Coordinates of C-alpha atoms in Angstrom, one line a residue:
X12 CA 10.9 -1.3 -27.2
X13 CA 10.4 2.4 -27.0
X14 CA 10.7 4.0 -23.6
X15 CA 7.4 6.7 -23.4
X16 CA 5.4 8.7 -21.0
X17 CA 1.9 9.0 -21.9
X18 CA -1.0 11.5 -20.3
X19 CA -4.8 10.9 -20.4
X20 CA -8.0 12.2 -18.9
X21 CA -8.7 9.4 -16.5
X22 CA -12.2 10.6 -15.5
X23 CA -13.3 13.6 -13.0
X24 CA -13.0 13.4 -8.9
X25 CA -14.8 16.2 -6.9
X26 CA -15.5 17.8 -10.1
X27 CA -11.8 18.2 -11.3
X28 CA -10.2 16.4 -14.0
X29 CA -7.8 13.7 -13.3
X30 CA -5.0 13.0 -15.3
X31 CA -3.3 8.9 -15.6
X32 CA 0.0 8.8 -17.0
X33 CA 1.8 5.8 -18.0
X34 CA 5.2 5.3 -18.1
X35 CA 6.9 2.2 -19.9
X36 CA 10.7 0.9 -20.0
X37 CA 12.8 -0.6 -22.4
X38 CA 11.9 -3.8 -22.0
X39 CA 8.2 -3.1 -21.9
X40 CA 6.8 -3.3 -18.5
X41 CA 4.8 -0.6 -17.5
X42 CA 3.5 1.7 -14.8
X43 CA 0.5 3.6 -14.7
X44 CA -0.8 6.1 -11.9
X45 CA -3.3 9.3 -11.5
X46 CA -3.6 12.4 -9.8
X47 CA -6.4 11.1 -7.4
X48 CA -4.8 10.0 -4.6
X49 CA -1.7 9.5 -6.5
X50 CA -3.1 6.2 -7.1
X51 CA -1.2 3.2 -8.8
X52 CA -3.7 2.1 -11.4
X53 CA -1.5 -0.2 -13.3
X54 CA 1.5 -2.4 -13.2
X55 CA 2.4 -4.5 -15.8
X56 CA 5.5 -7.0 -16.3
X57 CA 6.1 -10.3 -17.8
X58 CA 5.6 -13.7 -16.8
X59 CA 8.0 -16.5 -17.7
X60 CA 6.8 -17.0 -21.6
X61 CA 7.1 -13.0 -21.4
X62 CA 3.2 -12.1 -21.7
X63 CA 3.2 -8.6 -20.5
X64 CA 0.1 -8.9 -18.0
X65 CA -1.3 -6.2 -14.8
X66 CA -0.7 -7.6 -11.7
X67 CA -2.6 -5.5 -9.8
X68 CA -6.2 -4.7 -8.4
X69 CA -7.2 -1.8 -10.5
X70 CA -10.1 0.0 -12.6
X71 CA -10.2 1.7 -16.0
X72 CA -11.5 5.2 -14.7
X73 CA -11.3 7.0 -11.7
X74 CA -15.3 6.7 -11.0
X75 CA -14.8 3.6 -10.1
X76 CA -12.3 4.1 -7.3
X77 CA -14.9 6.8 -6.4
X78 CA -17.6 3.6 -5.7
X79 CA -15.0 1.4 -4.4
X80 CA -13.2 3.1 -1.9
X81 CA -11.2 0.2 -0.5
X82 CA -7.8 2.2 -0.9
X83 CA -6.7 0.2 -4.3
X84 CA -3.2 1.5 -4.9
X85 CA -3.6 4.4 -3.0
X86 CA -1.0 6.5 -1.5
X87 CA -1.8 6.3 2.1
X88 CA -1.9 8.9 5.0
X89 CA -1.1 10.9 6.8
X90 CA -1.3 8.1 9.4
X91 CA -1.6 4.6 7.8
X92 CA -3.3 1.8 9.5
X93 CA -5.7 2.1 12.5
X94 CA -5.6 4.7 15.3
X95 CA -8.1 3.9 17.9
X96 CA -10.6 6.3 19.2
X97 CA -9.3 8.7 16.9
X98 CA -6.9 10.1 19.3
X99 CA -3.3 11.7 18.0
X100 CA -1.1 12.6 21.2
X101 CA 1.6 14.7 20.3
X102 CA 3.6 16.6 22.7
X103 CA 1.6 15.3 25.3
X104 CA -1.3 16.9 24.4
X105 CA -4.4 15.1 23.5
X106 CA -6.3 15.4 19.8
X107 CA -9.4 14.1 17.9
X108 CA -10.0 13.7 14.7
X109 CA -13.3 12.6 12.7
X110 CA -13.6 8.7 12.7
X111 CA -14.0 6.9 9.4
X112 CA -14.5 3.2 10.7
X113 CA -17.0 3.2 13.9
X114 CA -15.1 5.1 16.5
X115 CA -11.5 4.8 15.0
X116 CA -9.5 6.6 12.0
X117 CA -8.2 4.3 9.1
X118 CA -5.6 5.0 6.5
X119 CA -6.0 9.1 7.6
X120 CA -10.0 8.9 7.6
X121 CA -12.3 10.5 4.8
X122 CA -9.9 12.6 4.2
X123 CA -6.9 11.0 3.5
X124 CA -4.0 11.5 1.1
X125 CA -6.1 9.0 -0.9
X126 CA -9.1 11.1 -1.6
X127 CA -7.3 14.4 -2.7
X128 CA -6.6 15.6 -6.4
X129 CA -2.7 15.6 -6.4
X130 CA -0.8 17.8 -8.3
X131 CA 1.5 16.0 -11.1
X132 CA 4.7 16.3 -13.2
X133 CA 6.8 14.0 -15.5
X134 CA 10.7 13.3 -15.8
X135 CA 12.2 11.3 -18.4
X136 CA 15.9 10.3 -17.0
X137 CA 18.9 8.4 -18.6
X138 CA 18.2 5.5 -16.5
X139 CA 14.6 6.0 -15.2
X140 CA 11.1 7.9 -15.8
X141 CA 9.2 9.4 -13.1
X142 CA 6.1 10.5 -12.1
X143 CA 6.1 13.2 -9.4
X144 CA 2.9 14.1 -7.1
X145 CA 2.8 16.9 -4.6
X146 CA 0.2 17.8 -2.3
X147 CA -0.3 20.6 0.1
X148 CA -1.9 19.0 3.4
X149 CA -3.8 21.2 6.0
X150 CA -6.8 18.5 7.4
X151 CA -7.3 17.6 10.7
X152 CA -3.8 16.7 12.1
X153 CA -2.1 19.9 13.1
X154 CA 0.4 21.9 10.2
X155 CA 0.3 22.4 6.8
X156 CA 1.9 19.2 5.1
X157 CA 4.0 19.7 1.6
X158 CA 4.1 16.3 0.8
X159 CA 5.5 14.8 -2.4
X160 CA 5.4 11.0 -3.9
X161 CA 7.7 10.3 -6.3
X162 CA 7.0 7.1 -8.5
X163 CA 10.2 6.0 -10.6
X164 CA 10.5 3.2 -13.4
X165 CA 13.8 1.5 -13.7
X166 CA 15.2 0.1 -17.0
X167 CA 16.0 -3.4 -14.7
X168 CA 11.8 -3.6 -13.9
X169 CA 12.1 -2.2 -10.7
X170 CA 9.7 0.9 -9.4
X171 CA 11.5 3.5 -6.6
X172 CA 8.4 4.8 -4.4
X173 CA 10.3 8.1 -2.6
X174 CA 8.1 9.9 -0.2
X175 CA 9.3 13.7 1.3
X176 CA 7.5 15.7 3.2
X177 CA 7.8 18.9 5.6
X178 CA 5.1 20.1 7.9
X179 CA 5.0 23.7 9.4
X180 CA 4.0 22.3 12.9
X181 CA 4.5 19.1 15.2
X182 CA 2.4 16.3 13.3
X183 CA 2.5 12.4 13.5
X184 CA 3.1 11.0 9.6
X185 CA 2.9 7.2 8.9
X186 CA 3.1 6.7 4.7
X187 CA 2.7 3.5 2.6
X188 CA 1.1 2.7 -0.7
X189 CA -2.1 0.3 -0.7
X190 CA -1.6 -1.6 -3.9
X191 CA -3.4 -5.1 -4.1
X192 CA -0.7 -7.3 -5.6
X193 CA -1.6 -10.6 -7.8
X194 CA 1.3 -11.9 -9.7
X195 CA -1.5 -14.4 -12.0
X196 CA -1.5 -12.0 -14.5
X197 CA -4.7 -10.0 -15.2
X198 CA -6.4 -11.7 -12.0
X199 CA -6.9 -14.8 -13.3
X200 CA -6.5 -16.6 -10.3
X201 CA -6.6 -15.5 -6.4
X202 CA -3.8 -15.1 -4.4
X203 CA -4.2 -18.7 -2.3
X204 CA -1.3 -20.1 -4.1
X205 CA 1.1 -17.4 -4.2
X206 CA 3.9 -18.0 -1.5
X207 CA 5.1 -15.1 0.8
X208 CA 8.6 -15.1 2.8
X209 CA 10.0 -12.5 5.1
X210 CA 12.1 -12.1 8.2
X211 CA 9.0 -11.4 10.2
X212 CA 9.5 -13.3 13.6
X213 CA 6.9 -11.7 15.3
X214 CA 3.4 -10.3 15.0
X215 CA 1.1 -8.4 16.5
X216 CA -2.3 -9.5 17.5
X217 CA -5.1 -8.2 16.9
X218 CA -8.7 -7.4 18.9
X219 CA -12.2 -7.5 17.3
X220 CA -11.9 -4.3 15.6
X221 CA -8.7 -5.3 14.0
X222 CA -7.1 -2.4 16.2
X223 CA -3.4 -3.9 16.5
X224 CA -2.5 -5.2 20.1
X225 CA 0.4 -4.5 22.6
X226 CA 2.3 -7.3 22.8
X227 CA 3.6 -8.7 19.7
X228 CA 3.3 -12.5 19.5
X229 CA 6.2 -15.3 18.1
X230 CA 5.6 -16.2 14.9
X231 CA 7.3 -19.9 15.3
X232 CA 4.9 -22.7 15.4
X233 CA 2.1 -20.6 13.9
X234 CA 0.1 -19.9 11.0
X235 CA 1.6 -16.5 10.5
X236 CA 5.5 -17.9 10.1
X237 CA 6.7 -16.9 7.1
X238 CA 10.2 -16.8 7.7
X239 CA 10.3 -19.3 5.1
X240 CA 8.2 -19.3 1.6
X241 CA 4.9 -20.6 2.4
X242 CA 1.9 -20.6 0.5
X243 CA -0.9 -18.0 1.6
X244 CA -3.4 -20.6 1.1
X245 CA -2.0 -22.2 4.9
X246 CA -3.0 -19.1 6.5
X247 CA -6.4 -17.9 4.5
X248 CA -9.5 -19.5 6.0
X249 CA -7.4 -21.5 8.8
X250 CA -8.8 -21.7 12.3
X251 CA -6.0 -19.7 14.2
X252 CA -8.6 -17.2 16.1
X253 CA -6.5 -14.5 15.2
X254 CA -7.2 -15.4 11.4
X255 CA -11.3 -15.7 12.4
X256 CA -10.8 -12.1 14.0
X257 CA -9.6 -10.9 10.8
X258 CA -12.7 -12.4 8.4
X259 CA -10.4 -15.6 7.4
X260 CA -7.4 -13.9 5.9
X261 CA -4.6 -11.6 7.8
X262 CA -4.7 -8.3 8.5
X263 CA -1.7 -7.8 10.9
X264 CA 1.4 -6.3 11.2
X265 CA 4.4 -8.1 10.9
X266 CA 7.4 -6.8 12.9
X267 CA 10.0 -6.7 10.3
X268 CA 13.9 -7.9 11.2
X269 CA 14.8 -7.4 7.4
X270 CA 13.0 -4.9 5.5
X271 CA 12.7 -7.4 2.1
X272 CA 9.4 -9.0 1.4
X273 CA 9.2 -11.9 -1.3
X274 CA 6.0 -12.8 -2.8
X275 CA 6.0 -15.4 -5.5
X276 CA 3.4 -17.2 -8.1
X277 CA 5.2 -20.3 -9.3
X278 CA 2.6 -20.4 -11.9
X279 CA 3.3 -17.5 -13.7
X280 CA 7.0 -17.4 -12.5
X281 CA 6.5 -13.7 -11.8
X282 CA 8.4 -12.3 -8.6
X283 CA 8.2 -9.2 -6.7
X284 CA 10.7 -8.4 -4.0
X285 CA 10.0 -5.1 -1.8
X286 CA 12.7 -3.5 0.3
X287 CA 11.9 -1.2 3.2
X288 CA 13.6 0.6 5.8
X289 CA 10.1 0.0 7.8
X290 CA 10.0 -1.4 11.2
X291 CA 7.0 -3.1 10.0
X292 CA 4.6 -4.4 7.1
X293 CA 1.0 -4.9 7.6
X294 CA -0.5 -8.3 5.5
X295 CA -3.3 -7.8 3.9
X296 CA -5.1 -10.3 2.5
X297 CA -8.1 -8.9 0.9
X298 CA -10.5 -10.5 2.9
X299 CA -13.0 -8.0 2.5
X300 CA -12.5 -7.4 -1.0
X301 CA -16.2 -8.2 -1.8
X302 CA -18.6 -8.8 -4.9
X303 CA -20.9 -7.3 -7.3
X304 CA -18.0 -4.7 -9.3
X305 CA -15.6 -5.3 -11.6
X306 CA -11.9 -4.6 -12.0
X307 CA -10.9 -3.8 -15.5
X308 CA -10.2 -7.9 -16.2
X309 CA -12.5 -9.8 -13.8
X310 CA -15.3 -9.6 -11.4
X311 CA -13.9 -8.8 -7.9
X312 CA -13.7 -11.1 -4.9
X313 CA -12.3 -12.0 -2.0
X314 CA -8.6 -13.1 -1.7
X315 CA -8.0 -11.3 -5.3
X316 CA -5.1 -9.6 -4.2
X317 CA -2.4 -9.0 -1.3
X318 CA -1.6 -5.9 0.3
X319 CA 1.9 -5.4 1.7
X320 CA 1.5 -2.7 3.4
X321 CA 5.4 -1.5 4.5
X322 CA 5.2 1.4 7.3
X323 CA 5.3 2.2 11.0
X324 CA 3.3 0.0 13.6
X325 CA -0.3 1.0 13.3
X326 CA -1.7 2.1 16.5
X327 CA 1.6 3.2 17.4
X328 CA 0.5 6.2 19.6
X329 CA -1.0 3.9 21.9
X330 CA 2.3 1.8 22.8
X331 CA 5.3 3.9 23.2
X332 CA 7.4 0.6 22.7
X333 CA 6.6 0.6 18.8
X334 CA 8.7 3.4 17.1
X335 CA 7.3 6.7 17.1
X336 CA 5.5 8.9 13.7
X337 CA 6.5 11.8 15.5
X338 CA 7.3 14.5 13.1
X339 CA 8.6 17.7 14.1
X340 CA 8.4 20.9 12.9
X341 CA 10.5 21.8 9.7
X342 CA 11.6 18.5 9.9
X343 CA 12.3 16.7 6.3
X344 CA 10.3 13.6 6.1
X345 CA 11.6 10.5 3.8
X346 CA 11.2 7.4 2.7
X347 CA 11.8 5.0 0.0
X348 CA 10.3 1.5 -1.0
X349 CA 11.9 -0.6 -3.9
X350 CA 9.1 -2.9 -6.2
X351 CA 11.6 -5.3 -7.8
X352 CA 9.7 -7.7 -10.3
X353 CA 11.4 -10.4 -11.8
X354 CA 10.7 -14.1 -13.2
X355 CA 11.8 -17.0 -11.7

């Protein structure tokens, strides 16, 4: 199969054009992503019978990530997860920003990496094509952020996610990608019978807001062990009060002890294994996923996909025992996450 990169006017965001491009491999799978918010918009592999099928939560134009702005397959930042009350504390000294969820900031507020208009450019590689964004980042968290996302597509159907960044003053920076992962195939099914396994012994609770906790909780004996493959469908709806707290599903961060992440769908025999540096991963069920829109295949829902959120502890400012987004001044900035589909 021919190995391509393809560009395409995806639609208009804050009255600039947005550009999707596509990239596909050898061996057909594909990988699609646009300029706002350096969004994943499509990823598509085979299942066992080799059906080449999306497998994640996604729309056809960027409208309707405009109208839906539950971060699907955004690139999140520059602090993702919760901070509560707002507050960034760096060097001691004490700053608010504007709150986007009651009184506390969520995946970098309204203003996030997610709602910009990133700038784009293509390489075609002997063993991989990629899609470069860059952004220049000057918002409410102190210094002007270059920050660049790098989305590569492997011949052996796996997808490098390399973040860099510099910023011209102290900042905090906390990156991750907010892709909504179903393995069915097009969304044919919800995610209850996909299994998940990591090396996750502990969690961290959280409090009505779903602001993480202090003290992070043993996962043995609980709902949230997945140090071996489980299916989600023992967590989602159980009566653990943590799960109540979180509107049936999770929506926690899992302290990580190896940075690989399994998530399976026996059905379709489709695989995908992430591998972080992380300290943590925040599971996302898609609880709040909702009704009454469409994704380009199906009618949306809750429980139609899983986030796997792989970052620093959310909330992290507040609890000086989690490691610290502290970024200095002229400081590089990197990270890299590994999508590795396969079939089982």
């Amino acid at each position: 199969m021919e190995r391509k990169i393809m560009q395409h006017l995806f639609g208009q965001a804050h009255g600039q054009n947005v550009v999707q491009t596509v990239m596909q491999n050898g061996r057909g799978m594909r990988f699609a992503s646009c300029t706002y918010g350096a969004t994943i918009t499509e990823i598509a592999v085979p299942n066992r019978a080799g059906l080449i099928e999306n497998v994640v939560c996604s729309f056809g134009r960027v409208e309707d990530y405009l109208f839906q702005p539950q971060f699907f397959g955004s690139t999140i930042g520059p602090f993702a997860g919760r901070l509560e009350n707002c507050e960034l504390v760096i060097n001691g000294q004490s700053l608010h920003v504007t709150p986007n969820e009651g009184k506390h900031l969520l995946h970098g507020g309204n203003a996030g990496f997610h709602t910009k208009i990133w700038r784009v450019e293509t390489f075609e590689e002997k063993d991989r094509l990629t899609t470069k964004y860059s952004l220049t980042y000057d918002e409410e968290f102190p210094g002007d952020l270059q920050i660049e996302v790098c989305f590569s597509l492997l011949e052996t159907n796996e997808v490098i996610v390399s973040y860099s960044g510099v910023s011209s003053e102290d900042t905090l920076l906390n990156c991750t990608n907010h892709s909504y992962f179903n393995l069915s195939g097009n969304l044919k099914e919800t995610i209850h019978n996909h299994t998940l396994k990591m090396n996750a012994p502990r969690y961290i609770p959280i409090n009505e807001h779903g602001l993480p906790l202090g003290m992070p909780l043993e996962v043995e004996d609980t709902v949230f062990d997945f140090t071996l493959a489980k299916p989600l469908s023992v967590v989602i709806g159980a009566t653990d009060k943590q799960v109540c707290l979180a509107s049936n599903g999770l929506d926690h961060s899992f302290l990580l002890d190896e940075g690989i992440i399994i998530l399976t769908d026996s059905n379709s025999g489709r695989q995908l294994t992430i591998i972080t540096q992380e300290p943590a991963v925040v599971v996302y069920t898609g609880n709040k996923i909702g009704s009454g829109y469409f994704f380009k295949e199906v009618t949306a829902k809750n429980f139609l996909g899983i986030c796997l959120e792989e970052q620093n502890v959310p909330n992290s400012i507040k609890y000086p025992q989690y490691p610290s987004a502290f970024l200095a001044k002229d400081t590089p900035y990197s990270k890299t996450t590994t999508y590795k589909f396969e079939v089982i």
